PDB file of C-alpha atoms in Angstrom:
ATOM      1  CA  ALA A1217     -13.386  -3.578  -7.543  1.00  0.00           C
ATOM      2  CA  VAL A1218     -12.359  -6.110  -4.880  1.00  0.00           C
ATOM      3  CA  LEU A1219     -15.955  -6.952  -4.022  1.00  0.00           C
ATOM      4  CA  ALA A1220     -16.735  -7.425  -7.727  1.00  0.00           C
ATOM      5  CA  ALA A1221     -14.304 -10.370  -7.669  1.00  0.00           C
ATOM      6  CA  LYS A1222     -15.739 -11.825  -4.447  1.00  0.00           C
ATOM      7  CA  LYS A1223     -17.094 -15.010  -6.061  1.00  0.00           C
ATOM      8  CA  VAL A1224     -13.660 -16.090  -7.312  1.00  0.00           C
ATOM      9  CA  LEU A1225     -11.575 -15.040  -4.304  1.00  0.00           C
ATOM     10  CA  ASP A1226     -11.504 -18.228  -2.259  1.00  0.00           C
ATOM     11  CA  GLU A1227      -7.798 -18.101  -1.285  1.00  0.00           C
ATOM     12  CA  PRO A1228      -5.589 -15.402   0.323  1.00  0.00           C
ATOM     13  CA  PHE A1229      -4.908 -12.605  -2.169  1.00  0.00           C
ATOM     14  CA  ILE A1230      -3.040  -9.325  -2.694  1.00  0.00           C
ATOM     15  CA  VAL A1231      -4.615  -5.968  -3.530  1.00  0.00           C
ATOM     16  CA  ILE A1232      -2.519  -3.300  -5.275  1.00  0.00           C
ATOM     17  CA  ASN A1233      -2.907  -0.113  -7.279  1.00  0.00           C
ATOM     18  CA  ALA A1234      -2.810  -1.355 -10.870  1.00  0.00           C
ATOM     19  CA  ASP A1235      -0.882   1.669 -12.133  1.00  0.00           C
ATOM     20  CA  ASP A1236       2.040   1.418  -9.674  1.00  0.00           C
ATOM     21  CA  TYR A1237       5.242  -0.644  -9.673  1.00  0.00           C
ATOM     22  CA  TYR A1238       5.999  -2.385  -6.371  1.00  0.00           C
ATOM     23  CA  GLY A1239       9.060  -4.569  -7.030  1.00  0.00           C
ATOM     24  CA  LYS A1240       9.803  -8.291  -6.769  1.00  0.00           C
ATOM     25  CA  GLU A1241      10.755  -8.382  -3.092  1.00  0.00           C
ATOM     26  CA  ALA A1242       7.449  -6.800  -2.070  1.00  0.00           C
ATOM     27  CA  TYR A1243       5.475  -9.571  -3.768  1.00  0.00           C
ATOM     28  CA  ALA A1244       7.740 -12.259  -2.297  1.00  0.00           C
ATOM     29  CA  GLU A1245       7.204 -10.863   1.226  1.00  0.00           C
ATOM     30  CA  ALA A1246       3.444 -10.700   0.724  1.00  0.00           C
ATOM     31  CA  PHE A1247       3.391 -14.263  -0.654  1.00  0.00           C
ATOM     32  CA  ARG A1248       5.377 -15.646   2.289  1.00  0.00           C
ATOM     33  CA  GLU A1249       3.001 -14.061   4.758  1.00  0.00           C
ATOM     34  CA  LEU A1250      -0.147 -15.184   2.950  1.00  0.00           C
ATOM     35  CA  THR A1251       1.039 -18.805   2.703  1.00  0.00           C
ATOM     36  CA  LYS A1252       2.066 -19.110   6.359  1.00  0.00           C
ATOM     37  CA  GLU A1253      -0.040 -21.239   8.659  1.00  0.00           C
ATOM     38  CA  GLU A1254      -2.606 -18.983  10.281  1.00  0.00           C
ATOM     39  CA  GLU A1255      -2.232 -18.203  13.967  1.00  0.00           C
ATOM     40  CA  LYS A1256      -5.438 -18.255  15.999  1.00  0.00           C
ATOM     41  CA  SER A1257      -6.565 -14.803  17.046  1.00  0.00           C
ATOM     42  CA  ASP A1258      -9.678 -13.162  18.427  1.00  0.00           C
ATOM     43  CA  LYS A1259      -9.560 -10.580  15.644  1.00  0.00           C
ATOM     44  CA  MET A1260      -8.955 -10.689  11.907  1.00  0.00           C
ATOM     45  CA  GLN A1261      -5.303 -10.252  10.924  1.00  0.00           C
ATOM     46  CA  ILE A1262      -4.250  -8.967   7.534  1.00  0.00           C
ATOM     47  CA  SER A1263      -0.911  -7.722   6.226  1.00  0.00           C
ATOM     48  CA  MET A1264       0.448  -4.663   4.490  1.00  0.00           C
ATOM     49  CA  VAL A1265       3.749  -4.209   2.708  1.00  0.00           C
ATOM     50  CA  GLY A1266       5.517  -1.221   4.226  1.00  0.00           C
ATOM     51  CA  PHE A1267       7.855   0.631   1.895  1.00  0.00           C
ATOM     52  CA  VAL A1268      10.725   2.782   3.123  1.00  0.00           C
ATOM     53  CA  LEU A1269       9.693   6.418   2.628  1.00  0.00           C
ATOM     54  CA  LYS A1270      12.890   7.432   0.789  1.00  0.00           C
ATOM     55  CA  ASN A1271      12.210   4.709  -1.800  1.00  0.00           C
ATOM     56  CA  THR A1272       8.844   6.246  -2.714  1.00  0.00           C
ATOM     57  CA  LEU A1273       9.656   9.937  -3.158  1.00  0.00           C
ATOM     58  CA  SER A1274       9.629  11.965  -6.363  1.00  0.00           C
ATOM     59  CA  GLU A1275      12.482  14.162  -7.527  1.00  0.00           C
ATOM     60  CA  ASN A1276       9.908  16.555  -8.966  1.00  0.00           C
ATOM     61  CA  GLY A1277       7.727  17.667  -6.068  1.00  0.00           C
ATOM     62  CA  GLY A1278       5.717  16.766  -3.002  1.00  0.00           C
ATOM     63  CA  VAL A1279       3.777  13.513  -2.573  1.00  0.00           C
ATOM     64  CA  THR A1280       1.143  12.172  -0.200  1.00  0.00           C
ATOM     65  CA  ARG A1281       1.981   9.018   1.744  1.00  0.00           C
ATOM     66  CA  GLY A1282       0.314   6.934   4.433  1.00  0.00           C
ATOM     67  CA  VAL A1283       2.953   7.263   7.166  1.00  0.00           C
ATOM     68  CA  CYS A1284       2.825   4.192   9.406  1.00  0.00           C
ATOM     69  CA  LYS A1285       3.218   3.861  13.147  1.00  0.00           C
ATOM     70  CA  VAL A1286       4.476   0.354  13.940  1.00  0.00           C
ATOM     71  CA  ASP A1287       5.022  -1.333  17.319  1.00  0.00           C
ATOM     72  CA  GLU A1288       7.892  -3.610  18.379  1.00  0.00           C
ATOM     73  CA  ASN A1289       6.100  -6.648  16.924  1.00  0.00           C
ATOM     74  CA  GLN A1290       5.801  -5.030  13.486  1.00  0.00           C
ATOM     75  CA  MET A1291       2.081  -4.539  13.967  1.00  0.00           C
ATOM     76  CA  LEU A1292       0.471  -1.412  12.568  1.00  0.00           C
ATOM     77  CA  THR A1293      -0.894   0.951  15.213  1.00  0.00           C
ATOM     78  CA  LYS A1294      -1.845   3.898  12.987  1.00  0.00           C
ATOM     79  CA  ILE A1295      -1.653   5.294   9.457  1.00  0.00           C
ATOM     80  CA  VAL A1296      -1.392   9.068   9.075  1.00  0.00           C
ATOM     81  CA  GLU A1297      -2.110  10.409   5.581  1.00  0.00           C
ATOM     82  CA  THR A1298       0.623  13.015   5.177  1.00  0.00           C
ATOM     83  CA  SER A1299       0.627  15.492   2.292  1.00  0.00           C
ATOM     84  CA  ASN A1300       3.450  17.341   0.549  1.00  0.00           C
ATOM     85  CA  ILE A1301       6.384  15.152   1.576  1.00  0.00           C
ATOM     86  CA  VAL A1302       9.438  16.236  -0.409  1.00  0.00           C
ATOM     87  CA  LYS A1303      12.882  14.808  -1.006  1.00  0.00           C
ATOM     88  CA  THR A1304      15.680  16.891   0.531  1.00  0.00           C
ATOM     89  CA  GLU A1305      19.475  16.777   0.516  1.00  0.00           C
ATOM     90  CA  THR A1306      19.458  15.145   3.944  1.00  0.00           C
ATOM     91  CA  GLY A1307      16.419  12.905   3.515  1.00  0.00           C
ATOM     92  CA  ALA A1308      12.798  14.031   3.591  1.00  0.00           C
ATOM     93  CA  ALA A1309      10.580  16.783   4.968  1.00  0.00           C
ATOM     94  CA  VAL A1310       6.923  17.774   5.125  1.00  0.00           C
ATOM     95  CA  LEU A1311       6.137  21.218   3.710  1.00  0.00           C
ATOM     96  CA  ALA A1312       3.216  22.949   5.409  1.00  0.00           C
ATOM     97  CA  ASP A1313       2.338  26.635   5.750  1.00  0.00           C
ATOM     98  CA  GLY A1314       5.711  27.610   4.341  1.00  0.00           C
ATOM     99  CA  LYS A1315       7.555  25.593   6.989  1.00  0.00           C
ATOM    100  CA  GLU A1316       9.697  22.485   6.575  1.00  0.00           C
ATOM    101  CA  GLU A1317       9.306  19.707   9.127  1.00  0.00           C
ATOM    102  CA  ILE A1318      11.935  16.950   8.976  1.00  0.00           C
ATOM    103  CA  ILE A1319      10.598  13.392   8.696  1.00  0.00           C
ATOM    104  CA  ASN A1320      12.685  10.251   9.030  1.00  0.00           C
ATOM    105  CA  ALA A1321      13.382   9.038   5.484  1.00  0.00           C
ATOM    106  CA  ASP A1322      13.443   5.428   6.743  1.00  0.00           C
ATOM    107  CA  THR A1323       9.872   5.642   8.056  1.00  0.00           C
ATOM    108  CA  PRO A1324       7.600   2.855   6.754  1.00  0.00           C
ATOM    109  CA  VAL A1325       4.780   4.047   4.511  1.00  0.00           C
ATOM    110  CA  SER A1326       1.756   2.367   2.982  1.00  0.00           C
ATOM    111  CA  MET A1327       1.598   2.286  -0.809  1.00  0.00           C
ATOM    112  CA  ASN A1328      -1.712   0.415  -0.807  1.00  0.00           C
ATOM    113  CA  MET A1329      -0.326  -3.139  -1.091  1.00  0.00           C
ATOM    114  CA  TRP A1330      -2.447  -5.373   1.120  1.00  0.00           C
ATOM    115  CA  GLY A1331      -2.399  -9.089   1.884  1.00  0.00           C
ATOM    116  CA  LEU A1332      -5.995 -10.142   2.522  1.00  0.00           C
ATOM    117  CA  THR A1333      -8.023 -13.290   3.149  1.00  0.00           C
ATOM    118  CA  PRO A1334     -11.490 -14.379   1.978  1.00  0.00           C
ATOM    119  CA  ASP A1335     -12.837 -13.587   5.472  1.00  0.00           C
ATOM    120  CA  PHE A1336     -11.994  -9.951   4.872  1.00  0.00           C
ATOM    121  CA  LEU A1337     -14.489  -9.819   2.005  1.00  0.00           C
ATOM    122  CA  THR A1338     -17.446 -10.269   4.363  1.00  0.00           C
ATOM    123  CA  THR A1339     -16.204  -7.413   6.557  1.00  0.00           C
ATOM    124  CA  LEU A1340     -15.563  -5.282   3.477  1.00  0.00           C
ATOM    125  CA  GLY A1341     -19.039  -6.029   2.129  1.00  0.00           C
ATOM    126  CA  ASP A1342     -20.644  -4.937   5.403  1.00  0.00           C
ATOM    127  CA  GLY A1343     -18.617  -1.726   5.304  1.00  0.00           C
ATOM    128  CA  PHE A1344     -19.596  -1.084   1.691  1.00  0.00           C
ATOM    129  CA  GLN A1345     -23.283  -1.426   2.533  1.00  0.00           C
ATOM    130  CA  GLU A1346     -22.910   1.014   5.422  1.00  0.00           C
ATOM    131  CA  PHE A1347     -21.046   3.406   3.094  1.00  0.00           C
ATOM    132  CA  PHE A1348     -23.998   3.407   0.677  1.00  0.00           C
ATOM    133  CA  GLU A1349     -26.453   4.016   3.481  1.00  0.00           C
ATOM    134  CA  LYS A1350     -24.544   6.817   5.234  1.00  0.00           C
ATOM    135  CA  GLU A1351     -22.073   8.458   2.849  1.00  0.00           C
ATOM    136  CA  VAL A1352     -23.460   8.167  -0.679  1.00  0.00           C
ATOM    137  CA  PRO A1353     -26.772  10.041  -0.123  1.00  0.00           C
ATOM    138  CA  GLY A1354     -24.897  13.185   0.988  1.00  0.00           C
ATOM    139  CA  ASN A1355     -22.430  13.201  -1.924  1.00  0.00           C
ATOM    140  CA  PRO A1356     -23.512  10.657  -4.551  1.00  0.00           C
ATOM    141  CA  LEU A1357     -21.121  11.827  -7.295  1.00  0.00           C
ATOM    142  CA  LYS A1358     -17.894  12.016  -5.304  1.00  0.00           C
ATOM    143  CA  ALA A1359     -18.231   9.703  -2.305  1.00  0.00           C
ATOM    144  CA  GLU A1360     -15.451   7.092  -2.297  1.00  0.00           C
ATOM    145  CA  PHE A1361     -15.101   3.846  -0.367  1.00  0.00           C
ATOM    146  CA  LEU A1362     -11.335   3.511   0.032  1.00  0.00           C
ATOM    147  CA  ILE A1363      -9.809   0.304   1.399  1.00  0.00           C
ATOM    148  CA  PRO A1364      -6.965   2.027   3.337  1.00  0.00           C
ATOM    149  CA  ILE A1365      -9.429   4.304   5.157  1.00  0.00           C
ATOM    150  CA  PHE A1366     -11.763   1.391   5.875  1.00  0.00           C
ATOM    151  CA  ILE A1367      -8.903  -0.709   7.262  1.00  0.00           C
ATOM    152  CA  GLY A1368      -7.737   2.265   9.355  1.00  0.00           C
ATOM    153  CA  GLU A1369     -11.207   2.552  10.890  1.00  0.00           C
ATOM    154  CA  GLN A1370     -11.309  -1.175  11.668  1.00  0.00           C
ATOM    155  CA  LEU A1371      -7.851  -0.883  13.248  1.00  0.00           C
ATOM    156  CA  GLU A1372      -8.897   2.046  15.452  1.00  0.00           C
ATOM    157  CA  GLN A1373     -11.977   0.130  16.597  1.00  0.00           C
ATOM    158  CA  GLY A1374      -9.844  -2.888  17.540  1.00  0.00           C
ATOM    159  CA  LYS A1375     -11.652  -5.152  15.079  1.00  0.00           C
ATOM    160  CA  MET A1376      -8.596  -5.920  12.972  1.00  0.00           C
ATOM    161  CA  SER A1377      -4.824  -6.220  13.278  1.00  0.00           C
ATOM    162  CA  VAL A1378      -2.353  -5.462  10.490  1.00  0.00           C
ATOM    163  CA  LYS A1379       1.140  -6.936  10.239  1.00  0.00           C
ATOM    164  CA  VAL A1380       3.619  -4.659   8.443  1.00  0.00           C
ATOM    165  CA  LEU A1381       5.976  -6.471   6.064  1.00  0.00           C
ATOM    166  CA  LYS A1382       9.135  -4.522   5.280  1.00  0.00           C
ATOM    167  CA  THR A1383      10.604  -4.260   1.795  1.00  0.00           C
ATOM    168  CA  ASN A1384      13.595  -2.326   0.491  1.00  0.00           C
ATOM    169  CA  ASP A1385      12.179  -2.286  -3.035  1.00  0.00           C
ATOM    170  CA  THR A1386      11.845   1.044  -4.798  1.00  0.00           C
ATOM    171  CA  TRP A1387       8.241   1.933  -5.566  1.00  0.00           C
ATOM    172  CA  TYR A1388       7.581   3.694  -8.872  1.00  0.00           C
ATOM    173  CA  GLY A1389       4.575   5.791  -9.732  1.00  0.00           C
ATOM    174  CA  MET A1390       4.095   8.802 -11.952  1.00  0.00           C
ATOM    175  CA  THR A1391       2.815  11.663  -9.835  1.00  0.00           C
ATOM    176  CA  TYR A1392       4.313  14.317 -12.118  1.00  0.00           C
ATOM    177  CA  HIS A1393       4.817  14.413 -15.892  1.00  0.00           C
ATOM    178  CA  GLU A1394       8.544  14.799 -15.247  1.00  0.00           C
ATOM    179  CA  ASP A1395       8.566  11.419 -13.467  1.00  0.00           C
ATOM    180  CA  VAL A1396       8.003   9.583 -16.772  1.00  0.00           C
ATOM    181  CA  ALA A1397      11.606   9.839 -17.974  1.00  0.00           C
ATOM    182  CA  ALA A1398      13.008   8.670 -14.616  1.00  0.00           C
ATOM    183  CA  VAL A1399      10.668   5.669 -14.495  1.00  0.00           C
ATOM    184  CA  LYS A1400      11.563   4.680 -18.069  1.00  0.00           C
ATOM    185  CA  ASP A1401      15.253   4.922 -17.210  1.00  0.00           C
ATOM    186  CA  SER A1402      14.765   2.783 -14.091  1.00  0.00           C
ATOM    187  CA  PHE A1403      13.045   0.031 -16.084  1.00  0.00           C
ATOM    188  CA  LYS A1404      15.795   0.173 -18.712  1.00  0.00           C
ATOM    189  CA  LYS A1405      18.392  -0.381 -15.980  1.00  0.00           C
ATOM    190  CA  MET A1406      16.390  -3.299 -14.542  1.00  0.00           C
ATOM    191  CA  LEU A1407      16.424  -4.954 -17.977  1.00  0.00           C
ATOM    192  CA  GLU A1408      20.179  -4.351 -18.317  1.00  0.00           C
ATOM    193  CA  ASN A1409      20.790  -5.846 -14.857  1.00  0.00           C
ATOM    194  CA  GLY A1410      18.684  -8.921 -15.588  1.00  0.00           C
ATOM    195  CA  VAL A1411      15.954  -8.166 -13.065  1.00  0.00           C
ATOM    196  CA  TYR A1412      13.456  -8.636 -15.906  1.00  0.00           C
ATOM    197  CA  LYS A1413      13.688  -9.881 -19.474  1.00  0.00           C
ATOM    198  CA  ALA A1414      12.548  -7.835 -22.443  1.00  0.00           C
ATOM    199  CA  ASP A1415      10.042 -10.590 -23.250  1.00  0.00           C
ATOM    200  CA  LEU A1416       8.418 -10.369 -19.811  1.00  0.00           C
ATOM    201  CA  PHE A1417       6.682 -13.750 -19.724  1.00  0.00           C
ATOM    202  CA  CYS A1418       9.174 -15.830 -21.722  1.00  0.00           C
ATOM    203  CA  ASP A1419      10.276 -17.932 -18.728  1.00  0.00           C
ATOM    204  CA  LEU A1420       6.824 -18.896 -17.441  1.00  0.00           C
TER     205      LEU A1420
END
């Protein structure tokens, strides 16, 4: 989808999941980073908005999150896709093989909100071509070229650096049918508190 828009992406841009809610602060953080004067570096630098794990959990069951390892300079060192993270009375835990492993509820996680530059598109295009040559022939119906995995590979190979931008926004998605009511209620409260107006674009 990103590469399909390549011809019109001539400025820094944000990539999100279209069916998720990220919050105002997350966009403001991403915008500030994308409009900063670029620092010279020997490798491509992009950014990722890191959400606090506890602000992304469901009340109705386990979720999968990209748990981030971040250094002292807020640079991403690794993303670990972690399944079956559940909300607990004391925070969060990973359920695996019938065991519960505590995980810090304040851990930054990736919700697939990336701040990218036009230069990234060339790298992405090269990766997409390689994906078609190596991955698609073996599994043409189900092979997927996922941006987070691609970025993780580039990070491991030292070809790219990723700055993690922190937000305290609550992320909303609907993993379970039971999440629908809670999400509706959250949006109702945002309207009541003036975060948004009922006529969403009336002040543009």
